[in-house]
Backbone as numpy.savetxt, mean C-alpha at the origin, in Angstrom:
# Nx Ny Nz CAx CAy CAz Cx Cy Cz
-23.50 16.58 -26.83 -23.33 15.27 -26.71 -22.16 14.57 -26.50
-21.31 15.43 -26.96 -19.10 14.75 -27.05 -19.04 14.15 -25.72
-19.42 14.90 -24.68 -18.67 14.60 -23.30 -19.64 13.10 -22.94
-20.90 12.94 -23.51 -21.45 11.45 -23.33 -20.61 10.46 -24.21
-20.16 10.50 -25.24 -19.20 9.74 -25.96 -17.97 9.56 -25.16
-17.40 10.55 -24.82 -16.16 10.25 -23.86 -16.55 9.54 -22.79
-17.44 9.78 -22.10 -17.84 9.05 -20.80 -17.95 7.46 -21.30
-18.62 7.29 -22.29 -19.11 5.59 -22.82 -17.42 5.26 -22.86
-16.56 5.89 -23.71 -15.11 5.55 -23.77 -14.50 5.10 -22.52
-14.71 5.83 -21.83 -14.17 5.72 -20.38 -14.50 4.72 -19.59
-15.83 4.29 -19.86 -16.49 3.08 -19.10 -16.14 1.85 -19.80
-16.06 2.00 -21.02 -15.66 0.84 -21.84 -14.21 0.50 -21.64
-13.38 1.73 -21.55 -11.83 1.14 -21.26 -11.62 0.48 -19.89
-12.43 1.14 -18.99 -12.19 0.57 -17.65 -12.81 -0.93 -17.38
-13.96 -1.26 -18.26 -14.58 -2.44 -18.16 -13.45 -3.50 -18.95
-12.87 -3.05 -20.16 -12.01 -3.74 -20.76 -10.55 -4.15 -19.76
-10.40 -3.17 -19.20 -8.88 -3.48 -18.25 -9.19 -4.22 -17.19
-10.48 -4.12 -16.62 -10.72 -5.30 -15.76 -10.97 -6.84 -15.88
-11.29 -6.77 -17.46 -11.28 -8.15 -17.79 -10.13 -8.56 -18.24
-9.44 -7.90 -18.96 -8.04 -8.73 -19.66 -6.92 -8.32 -18.66
-7.10 -7.79 -17.44 -5.99 -7.84 -16.44 -5.82 -9.12 -16.05
-4.75 -9.66 -15.49 -4.16 -11.13 -14.84 -4.88 -11.20 -13.57
-6.09 -11.77 -13.60 -7.00 -11.88 -12.36 -6.50 -13.29 -11.27
-5.67 -14.35 -11.74 -5.45 -15.50 -11.38 -4.05 -15.67 -11.03
-3.89 -16.29 -9.82 -2.37 -16.93 -10.04 -2.62 -18.20 -9.01
-1.36 -19.09 -9.03 -1.61 -20.15 -8.74 -0.98 -20.00 -6.99
-2.04 -20.51 -6.18 -1.60 -20.50 -4.82 -0.51 -21.39 -4.37
-0.20 -22.50 -5.35 0.93 -23.04 -5.01 2.42 -22.14 -5.13
2.23 -21.27 -5.92 3.30 -20.11 -6.18 3.74 -19.57 -4.79
2.73 -19.33 -4.05 3.00 -18.59 -2.76 3.74 -19.53 -1.82
3.48 -20.94 -1.76 3.94 -21.74 -0.90 5.76 -21.59 -0.69
6.10 -21.22 0.30 7.60 -21.08 0.76 8.12 -19.71 0.51
7.27 -18.83 -0.03 8.02 -17.39 -0.48 8.31 -16.95 0.68
9.44 -16.14 0.87 9.59 -15.42 2.14 9.28 -13.99 2.00
8.20 -13.72 2.86 7.39 -12.47 2.67 7.47 -11.52 4.07
7.89 -10.22 3.63 8.34 -9.49 4.77 6.91 -8.54 4.70
6.60 -8.00 5.90 5.29 -7.06 5.78 5.33 -6.13 7.05
5.62 -4.82 6.82 5.75 -3.87 7.50 4.12 -3.17 8.12
3.95 -2.82 9.07 2.79 -2.01 9.54 1.83 -3.62 9.49
2.05 -4.58 10.17 1.36 -5.76 10.02 0.51 -6.09 11.22
0.54 -5.16 12.49 -0.22 -5.70 13.34 -1.93 -5.63 13.54
-2.25 -4.76 12.36 -3.91 -4.21 12.54 -4.14 -4.21 10.86
-5.48 -4.00 10.63 -5.81 -3.52 9.52 -5.35 -4.14 8.08
-5.33 -3.43 7.25 -4.76 -4.15 5.93 -3.61 -4.96 5.73
-2.50 -4.47 6.80 -1.32 -5.26 6.82 -1.33 -6.68 7.27
-2.22 -6.61 8.48 -2.64 -7.96 9.23 -3.45 -8.67 8.52
-4.16 -8.32 7.55 -5.11 -9.26 6.47 -4.30 -9.78 5.53
-3.12 -8.90 5.03 -2.30 -9.32 4.07 -1.49 -10.53 4.59
-1.05 -10.17 5.91 -0.40 -11.32 6.26 -0.87 -12.74 6.54
-2.29 -12.80 7.18 -3.26 -13.82 6.97 -3.30 -14.42 5.58
-3.54 -13.71 4.67 -3.53 -14.33 3.43 -2.48 -14.95 2.72
-1.43 -14.47 2.83 -0.06 -15.00 2.32 0.10 -16.22 3.32
-0.31 -16.21 4.76 -0.16 -17.40 5.46 -0.99 -18.51 5.36
-2.02 -18.49 4.88 -3.30 -19.27 4.58 -2.76 -20.27 3.17
-1.56 -19.68 2.32 -1.23 -20.18 1.36 0.08 -20.83 1.47
0.74 -20.67 2.94 2.10 -21.47 3.06 3.27 -20.47 3.04
3.14 -19.51 2.96 4.49 -18.53 2.91 4.99 -18.87 4.49
6.29 -18.04 4.18 7.29 -17.87 5.37 7.16 -16.30 5.49
6.70 -15.97 6.98 6.42 -14.71 6.86 7.53 -14.03 8.20
7.61 -12.74 7.79 8.32 -12.17 8.76 7.49 -10.59 8.94
6.82 -10.23 9.85 6.18 -9.14 10.22 6.76 -8.28 11.36
6.30 -6.70 10.92 6.87 -5.83 11.67 5.81 -4.66 12.15
5.69 -4.19 13.37 4.85 -3.00 13.81 5.35 -2.66 15.12
4.69 -1.61 15.69 5.22 -0.90 16.91 4.67 -1.83 17.88
3.54 -2.45 18.03 3.09 -2.95 19.30 3.36 -4.30 19.47
4.15 -4.73 20.60 4.75 -6.00 20.71 3.61 -7.04 21.03
2.80 -6.76 21.82 1.73 -7.62 22.35 0.58 -7.75 21.00
0.50 -7.00 20.25 -0.70 -7.00 19.26 0.08 -7.68 18.16
1.21 -7.48 17.83 2.04 -8.38 16.88 2.01 -9.58 17.19
2.52 -10.04 18.41 2.71 -11.61 18.92 1.51 -12.21 18.69
0.28 -11.86 18.75 -0.80 -12.20 18.67 -1.19 -12.63 16.98
-0.77 -11.60 16.19 -0.67 -11.81 14.72 0.16 -12.85 14.43
1.30 -12.79 14.96 2.29 -13.86 14.39 1.94 -15.22 15.02
1.26 -15.55 16.08 0.60 -16.80 16.25 -0.35 -17.26 15.66
-1.30 -16.00 15.22 -2.37 -16.61 14.12 -1.97 -17.08 12.71
-0.76 -16.27 12.26 -0.43 -16.61 11.23 0.46 -17.90 11.17
0.84 -18.35 12.14 1.30 -19.76 12.10 0.01 -20.73 12.20
-0.94 -20.27 12.83 -2.25 -21.46 13.14 -2.82 -21.36 11.40
-2.75 -20.42 10.80 -3.24 -20.64 9.28 -2.56 -21.37 8.50
-1.22 -21.55 8.68 -0.59 -22.41 7.60 0.84 -21.95 7.40
1.26 -20.84 7.93 2.51 -20.31 7.51 3.47 -21.28 7.74
4.58 -21.46 6.81 5.94 -22.52 7.07 6.63 -21.91 8.02
6.59 -20.13 8.22 7.47 -19.99 9.26 6.74 -18.86 9.84
6.89 -18.29 10.99 6.65 -17.06 11.31 7.29 -16.11 12.41
7.55 -15.16 12.02 8.74 -14.36 12.44 7.94 -12.93 12.80
8.53 -12.33 13.91 8.06 -10.85 14.26 9.03 -10.04 14.64
9.02 -8.57 14.81 9.97 -7.87 15.12 9.17 -6.47 15.58
8.75 -6.38 16.81 8.26 -4.95 17.42 9.41 -4.12 17.26
8.99 -2.91 16.29 10.21 -1.81 15.74 9.31 -0.61 15.52
9.57 0.50 15.51 9.04 1.68 14.92 10.09 1.95 13.84
9.28 2.10 12.63 10.13 2.25 11.47 10.05 3.78 11.19
10.62 4.43 12.16 10.61 6.04 11.97 12.14 6.64 12.23
13.14 5.68 11.69 14.41 5.98 11.24 15.25 5.08 10.45
16.06 5.72 9.99 16.84 4.71 8.81 17.75 3.58 9.57
18.25 4.05 10.99 18.34 2.74 11.74 17.91 1.63 12.14
16.41 1.79 12.32 15.58 1.03 12.61 15.08 0.34 11.36
15.05 1.10 10.36 14.41 0.18 8.99 15.66 -0.99 8.64
16.85 -0.24 8.88 18.36 -1.45 8.74 18.01 -2.60 9.43
17.78 -2.14 10.84 17.55 -3.56 11.79 16.53 -4.38 11.24
15.37 -3.91 10.90 14.27 -4.50 10.46 14.70 -5.53 9.10
15.43 -5.05 8.10 15.75 -5.76 6.80 16.86 -6.91 7.28
17.65 -6.49 8.21 18.70 -7.28 8.88 18.21 -8.61 9.41
17.17 -8.03 10.41 16.23 -9.53 10.76 15.67 -10.17 10.12
15.12 -9.66 9.36 14.35 -10.53 7.94 15.11 -11.48 7.16
16.30 -11.01 7.11 17.41 -11.82 6.30 17.78 -12.67 7.18
18.13 -12.52 8.48 18.58 -13.52 9.27 17.76 -14.75 9.39
16.52 -14.40 9.82 15.39 -15.35 9.95 14.83 -16.09 9.00
14.64 -15.60 7.76 14.07 -16.06 6.56 15.14 -16.73 5.44
16.44 -15.99 5.63 17.42 -16.42 4.64 17.39 -15.79 3.50
16.64 -14.74 3.21 16.40 -14.06 2.09 14.86 -13.35 1.87
15.01 -12.89 0.95 13.64 -11.99 0.82 12.81 -12.17 -0.76
11.82 -12.57 -0.73 11.07 -13.00 -2.16 10.01 -11.81 -2.16
9.23 -11.23 -1.25 8.19 -10.24 -1.37 8.55 -9.40 -0.22
8.43 -8.27 -0.41 8.72 -7.17 0.52 7.73 -6.11 0.43
6.74 -6.01 1.53 5.62 -5.36 1.13 5.53 -4.11 2.47
5.78 -2.89 1.95 5.90 -1.69 2.80 4.42 -0.88 3.15
4.00 -1.32 4.36 2.46 -0.95 4.55 2.57 -0.08 5.74
3.53 0.33 6.67 3.57 1.01 7.52 3.45 2.64 7.35
2.72 3.23 8.13 2.73 4.93 8.16 2.29 5.29 9.00
2.05 6.83 9.21 1.35 7.51 10.08 0.78 8.61 9.86
-0.27 8.88 10.31 -0.97 10.10 10.01 -1.75 11.00 11.20
-0.70 11.74 12.03 -1.32 12.32 13.13 -1.51 13.70 13.08
-1.71 14.01 11.77 -2.27 15.29 11.44 -3.51 15.17 10.77
-4.85 16.03 11.00 -5.91 15.77 10.43 -6.49 16.95 10.81
-6.94 17.98 9.40 -7.34 19.31 9.87 -6.81 20.25 8.89
-7.25 21.43 8.94 -6.71 22.33 7.98 -5.36 22.63 8.07
-4.85 22.87 7.21 -3.13 22.99 7.09 -2.88 24.20 7.83
-1.77 24.33 8.67 -1.49 25.30 9.53 -0.30 26.22 8.85
0.16 25.88 7.66 0.95 26.64 6.97 2.50 26.23 7.66
2.65 25.37 7.87 3.93 24.97 8.81 4.46 23.78 7.95
5.67 24.12 7.34 6.19 23.09 6.63 6.74 21.89 7.46
7.15 22.03 8.71 7.53 20.88 9.51 6.16 19.86 9.98
5.25 20.33 9.65 4.14 19.34 9.97 4.27 18.22 8.65
4.70 18.51 7.61 5.07 17.82 6.36 6.35 17.09 6.76
7.22 17.78 7.09 8.98 17.16 7.13 8.66 15.79 8.41
7.65 16.11 9.29 7.73 15.11 10.39 7.03 13.92 10.05
6.63 13.84 8.91 5.69 12.48 8.58 6.72 12.11 7.28
7.57 12.86 6.87 8.35 12.19 5.74 8.97 10.94 5.80
9.56 10.82 7.02 10.59 9.63 7.55 9.73 8.20 7.75
8.41 8.65 8.48 7.79 6.99 8.68 7.06 6.78 7.36
6.57 7.81 6.65 5.59 7.67 5.53 6.34 7.39 3.93
7.45 7.79 3.75 8.21 7.68 2.79 9.52 7.45 2.73
10.46 7.93 3.63 12.05 7.70 3.53 12.38 6.40 4.01
11.53 5.91 4.93 12.02 4.89 5.57 11.47 3.54 4.29
10.53 3.84 3.61 10.22 2.94 2.54 11.20 2.83 1.59
11.73 3.86 1.12 12.98 3.96 0.38 14.11 3.17 0.77
13.98 3.36 2.19 15.50 2.90 2.82 15.23 1.35 2.73
14.14 0.80 3.08 14.04 -0.55 3.45 14.02 -1.31 2.18
13.52 -0.64 0.84 13.51 -1.06 -0.36 15.03 -1.42 -0.91
15.46 -0.31 -0.51 17.15 -0.34 -0.79 18.09 -1.40 -0.09
17.81 -1.40 1.16 18.37 -2.36 2.04 18.08 -3.87 1.58
17.03 -4.22 1.12 16.56 -5.48 0.85 16.81 -5.69 -0.76
17.41 -5.03 -1.55 17.38 -4.98 -3.02 18.36 -5.88 -3.47
19.39 -6.15 -2.81 20.40 -7.40 -3.14 19.53 -8.67 -3.02
18.90 -8.92 -2.06 18.37 -10.16 -1.94 17.28 -10.10 -2.81
16.29 -9.07 -3.21 15.47 -9.02 -4.19 15.61 -9.24 -5.46
16.73 -8.96 -5.95 17.38 -9.29 -7.06 17.88 -10.36 -7.46
18.62 -10.94 -6.30 19.11 -12.29 -6.48 17.73 -13.31 -6.29
16.55 -12.91 -5.77 15.59 -13.86 -6.17 14.26 -13.50 -6.85
14.77 -12.48 -7.84 13.63 -11.94 -8.89 12.51 -11.67 -8.04
12.56 -10.90 -6.71 11.45 -10.83 -6.15 10.47 -9.58 -6.65
9.46 -9.46 -5.38 8.56 -8.42 -5.77 8.29 -7.49 -4.35
8.36 -6.00 -4.91 8.22 -5.02 -3.82 7.03 -4.27 -3.86
6.22 -3.98 -2.94 4.81 -3.06 -3.02 4.68 -2.14 -1.92
4.21 -1.03 -2.29 4.07 -0.05 -1.53 2.74 0.35 -1.31
2.07 0.49 -0.15 0.86 1.03 0.10 0.85 2.50 0.01
0.12 3.21 -1.19 -0.19 4.60 -1.00 -1.70 4.87 -0.76
-2.10 5.90 -1.77 -3.44 6.30 -1.49 -4.00 6.91 -2.82
-5.50 6.97 -2.83 -6.13 7.69 -3.79 -5.66 9.33 -3.60
-5.45 9.60 -2.52 -4.98 11.28 -2.24 -3.95 11.40 -3.36
-3.27 10.53 -3.44 -1.77 10.81 -4.10 -2.36 10.99 -5.60
-3.65 10.91 -6.02 -3.86 11.32 -7.37 -4.76 12.09 -7.47
-5.53 12.60 -6.16 -6.56 13.68 -6.18 -5.87 14.65 -5.64
-5.23 14.59 -4.73 -5.07 15.57 -3.56 -5.82 15.47 -2.53
-5.50 16.01 -1.51 -6.26 15.75 -0.37 -6.50 16.72 0.78
-7.53 17.40 0.81 -7.84 18.52 1.68 -7.83 18.17 3.35
-7.32 18.68 4.14 -7.19 18.24 5.58 -6.35 17.47 5.77
-5.58 16.83 4.94 -4.66 15.89 5.03 -3.46 16.30 4.40
-2.97 17.50 4.33 -2.04 17.82 3.21 -0.75 17.36 3.61
-0.10 17.11 5.01 1.11 16.67 5.12 0.97 15.09 4.72
0.14 14.50 5.20 0.03 12.82 4.81 -0.03 12.62 3.22
-0.91 13.53 2.55 -1.23 13.43 1.22 0.37 13.74 0.43
1.08 14.73 0.92 2.13 15.04 0.40 3.33 13.76 0.36
3.28 13.20 1.51 4.13 12.04 1.67 4.00 11.00 0.82
2.50 10.76 0.51 2.04 9.75 -0.38 2.41 10.14 -1.97
2.50 11.36 -2.39 2.82 11.92 -3.73 4.22 11.23 -3.83
5.01 11.79 -2.90 6.61 11.50 -2.91 6.62 9.94 -3.09
5.88 9.22 -2.14 6.07 7.52 -2.26 5.94 7.33 -3.65
4.89 7.69 -4.19 4.34 7.18 -5.74 5.58 7.65 -6.62
6.15 8.73 -6.54 7.37 9.02 -7.33 8.52 8.31 -7.24
8.79 8.04 -5.94 9.96 7.14 -5.78 9.74 5.59 -6.57
8.71 5.03 -6.07 8.70 3.55 -6.50 8.31 3.45 -8.15
7.54 4.45 -8.48 7.36 4.35 -9.95 8.74 4.70 -10.83
9.39 5.43 -10.16 10.73 5.44 -10.89 11.61 4.64 -10.68
11.73 3.72 -9.63 12.46 2.81 -9.04 12.29 1.68 -10.03
10.63 1.59 -10.06 9.99 0.35 -11.22 10.80 0.57 -12.55
10.74 2.03 -13.10 11.63 1.96 -14.38 12.94 1.52 -14.43
13.67 2.06 -13.37 15.21 1.61 -13.39 15.47 0.37 -13.11
14.58 -0.58 -12.37 14.93 -1.90 -12.28 14.39 -2.76 -13.55
13.60 -2.15 -14.16 13.02 -3.01 -15.57 14.21 -2.57 -16.54
14.69 -1.38 -16.94 15.80 -1.20 -17.75 16.92 -1.91 -17.64
17.11 -2.38 -16.36 18.29 -2.91 -15.62 17.88 -4.46 -15.95
17.13 -4.95 -16.20 16.61 -6.24 -16.23 16.74 -7.18 -15.23
16.56 -6.70 -13.88 16.66 -7.20 -12.72 15.65 -8.23 -12.30
14.48 -8.35 -13.10 13.58 -9.50 -12.86 12.66 -9.15 -11.50
13.01 -7.79 -10.86 12.17 -7.52 -9.71 11.13 -6.55 -9.99
9.80 -7.09 -9.55 8.49 -6.25 -9.85 8.15 -5.29 -8.91
7.74 -3.83 -9.07 7.28 -3.01 -8.17 5.97 -2.67 -8.23
4.99 -3.01 -7.29 3.65 -2.72 -7.35 3.44 -1.68 -6.43
2.70 -0.49 -6.84 2.31 0.62 -6.24 0.49 0.36 -5.75
0.30 0.48 -4.64 -0.96 0.16 -4.32 -1.67 1.31 -3.89
-2.58 1.80 -4.65 -3.60 2.85 -4.66 -4.92 2.94 -3.86
-5.03 2.98 -2.54 -6.42 2.78 -1.87 -7.26 3.81 -1.77
-8.73 3.54 -1.95 -9.55 4.37 -1.27 -9.82 4.03 0.02
-11.05 4.56 0.35 -11.49 4.48 1.69 -11.70 3.00 2.07
-11.02 2.36 3.10 -10.84 1.03 3.44 -11.35 1.07 5.09
-12.17 0.33 5.51 -12.46 0.36 6.99 -11.42 -0.22 7.76
-10.77 0.27 8.51 -9.83 0.10 9.38 -9.85 0.76 10.66
-8.98 0.34 11.58 -9.22 1.38 12.98 -8.07 2.59 12.60
-7.56 2.71 11.78 -6.70 4.00 11.50 -7.60 4.71 10.81
-8.65 4.23 10.09 -9.51 5.37 9.13 -10.37 5.84 10.03
-10.97 5.20 11.27 -12.11 5.80 11.91 -11.86 7.19 12.23
-10.64 7.87 12.06 -10.79 9.25 12.38 -11.42 10.13 11.36
-11.80 9.31 10.24 -12.30 10.08 9.07 -13.90 9.61 8.90
-14.08 8.63 9.52 -15.48 7.80 9.20 -16.67 8.89 9.44
-16.43 9.73 10.21 -17.76 10.73 10.45 -17.30 11.98 9.78
-16.61 12.06 8.69 -16.27 13.40 8.27 -16.37 13.03 6.72
-16.55 12.08 6.19 -16.59 11.77 4.54 -17.85 10.94 4.08
-18.29 11.37 3.06 -19.68 10.62 2.92 -19.21 9.26 1.91
-18.80 8.34 2.69 -18.32 7.17 1.87 -18.51 5.95 2.97
-18.83 4.72 2.37 -18.62 3.85 3.19 -17.42 2.89 3.00
-16.73 2.67 4.05 -15.51 1.98 3.97 -15.55 0.68 3.42
-14.69 -0.06 2.48 -14.48 -1.12 1.97 -13.95 -2.24 2.76
-14.13 -3.50 2.54 -13.62 -4.57 3.32 -12.23 -4.51 3.29
-11.41 -4.90 4.63 -10.08 -4.85 4.77 -9.75 -6.28 4.06
-10.51 -7.31 4.39 -10.38 -8.46 3.97 -10.28 -8.87 2.47
-11.23 -8.03 1.88 -11.30 -8.01 0.26 -10.11 -7.32 -0.16
-9.74 -6.22 0.41 -8.55 -5.41 0.36 -7.34 -5.96 0.09
-7.06 -6.97 1.18 -5.89 -7.61 1.39 -5.66 -8.72 0.16
-6.77 -9.55 -0.25 -7.01 -10.18 -1.40 -6.46 -9.75 -2.63
-6.94 -8.58 -2.79 -6.85 -7.92 -4.11 -5.34 -7.61 -4.02
-4.97 -7.17 -3.08 -3.45 -6.76 -3.06 -2.55 -7.81 -3.24
-2.72 -8.93 -2.50 -1.95 -10.28 -2.92 -2.06 -10.42 -4.14
-3.30 -10.50 -4.82 -3.36 -10.89 -6.43 -2.50 -10.14 -7.10
-2.75 -8.80 -6.83 -1.63 -7.75 -7.60 -0.33 -8.12 -7.60
0.23 -8.32 -6.36 1.57 -8.50 -5.87 2.15 -9.92 -6.84
1.17 -10.79 -6.95 1.43 -11.92 -7.36 1.51 -11.93 -8.69
0.84 -11.41 -9.43 0.80 -11.17 -10.89 1.54 -10.10 -11.25
2.34 -9.62 -10.51 3.19 -8.37 -10.71 2.86 -7.49 -11.26
1.23 -6.79 -10.98 0.91 -5.60 -11.50 1.49 -4.37 -10.67
1.98 -3.34 -11.92 2.42 -2.04 -11.42 1.50 -1.18 -10.69
0.72 -1.21 -10.80 -0.64 -0.28 -9.97 -1.83 -1.46 -9.48
-2.02 -1.14 -8.29 -2.91 -2.06 -7.96 -4.26 -1.07 -7.05
-5.48 -1.26 -7.49 -6.24 -0.23 -7.27 -7.38 -1.01 -6.24
-7.72 -0.53 -5.10 -8.79 -1.11 -4.27 -9.48 0.24 -3.77
-10.75 0.09 -3.47 -11.88 -0.40 -4.33 -11.47 -0.17 -5.71
-12.25 -1.06 -6.73 -12.42 -0.89 -8.03 -12.47 0.41 -8.89
-13.29 1.32 -7.87 -13.56 2.76 -8.62 -12.40 3.42 -8.59
-11.49 3.29 -7.69 -9.63 4.07 -7.69 -9.39 3.71 -9.16
-9.27 2.55 -9.92 -8.70 2.80 -11.30 -9.36 3.73 -12.26
-10.57 4.15 -11.94 -11.22 5.20 -12.62 -10.49 6.54 -12.88
-9.78 6.73 -11.58 -9.55 8.13 -11.31 -8.54 8.55 -12.33
-7.53 8.03 -12.54 -6.41 8.81 -13.34 -6.88 9.24 -14.98
-7.82 8.48 -15.41 -8.52 8.61 -16.77 -9.56 9.82 -16.58
-10.31 9.59 -15.49 -11.44 10.78 -15.16 -11.00 11.93 -14.89
-9.99 11.80 -14.27 -9.27 13.37 -13.77 -8.68 13.93 -15.14
-8.12 13.08 -16.15 -7.24 13.54 -17.15 -8.50 14.10 -17.97
-9.48 13.40 -18.12 -10.86 14.09 -19.19 -11.73 15.27 -18.53
-11.81 14.80 -17.32 -12.92 15.65 -16.51 -12.13 16.25 -15.12
-11.54 17.15 -15.27 -10.68 17.42 -14.03 -11.48 18.35 -13.03
-12.34 19.21 -13.70 -12.95 20.20 -12.92 -14.06 19.47 -12.06
-14.75 18.52 -12.78 -15.76 17.50 -12.31 -15.24 16.75 -11.23
-14.02 16.21 -11.27 -13.38 15.15 -10.38 -12.95 16.06 -9.03
-12.57 17.43 -9.32 -12.32 18.06 -8.29 -13.58 18.45 -7.53
-14.58 18.76 -8.12 -15.83 19.14 -7.48 -16.38 17.82 -6.75
-16.26 16.75 -7.28 -16.77 15.52 -6.58 -15.98 14.99 -5.30
-14.63 15.35 -5.49 -13.40 15.27 -4.46 -13.85 16.19 -2.91
-14.23 17.34 -3.32 -14.40 18.42 -2.46 -15.80 18.00 -1.62
-16.70 17.82 -2.72 -18.12 17.38 -1.72 -18.12 16.02 -1.51
-17.00 15.21 -1.11 -17.07 14.14 -0.37 -16.90 14.47 1.27
-16.67 15.69 1.43 -16.66 15.98 2.98 -17.86 16.33 3.40
-18.43 16.13 4.64 -19.15 16.74 5.15 -19.17 18.03 5.57
-20.14 19.12 5.32 -20.18 20.38 5.61 -19.52 20.74 6.90
-18.46 21.44 6.99 -17.91 21.70 8.45 -17.32 20.73 9.29
-16.93 19.53 8.53 -16.45 18.40 9.25 -15.10 18.43 9.89
-14.49 19.77 9.41 -13.17 19.89 9.93 -13.19 21.37 10.58
-14.26 21.88 11.11 -14.27 22.99 11.62 -13.78 22.98 12.97
């Protein structure tokens, strides 16, 4: 019966965490904040932009697709954003990442919140044992995130700002059939958790939030919709939780809520968690 006691402790700990965490923030604090969001033309990034816009923030959004990004930028303004700026650019190089930060600084006059939400996952299936498949994803999925944060850091320190980076539950569990993508997410977490320590030690006043996401229903997640035994969570609810976590300066933001259980459950019951992770795929889904 020992495992039942441990399970009870885990459940109680998670409930206590959900109660004591900072759930509320004053929307008035958002008004006028200069918010930069990458990967904002669709999905979660788009909804984050709408949430900040509805509270009167000044926004600068980036993505690759000009026509779609223009529509998002226009809707951001309709929702109440004090300013709405956009830049169509592929964040797949250091040079383009530098251009994006310079454009945001010129148009906004500074950065209070930097949300790094862009990624690519053009590899889905069994690992081909080619390290170049991993290398090709490192620039858009991790290195440009680090570069954007570094390029914006002077302004963020000046404004005691907030940085957030979108990661994934696979960075805690490992992800079969998405090994290159999963590898970049592990690296992303390592960088931003370490950056958070350094910024805190140096008393900069800048907070770093790592966003750990489970399965959320977006256009980009449709590729796995028929391969895993799960229902995608709401991208609107996801965006609301992300904004809440950023504004309350949470170090780790989890969505859906069950993702917050993963670290402790994996520490206590690693074999069970691994078994459940593997059984989440439909048999033969990637054959």
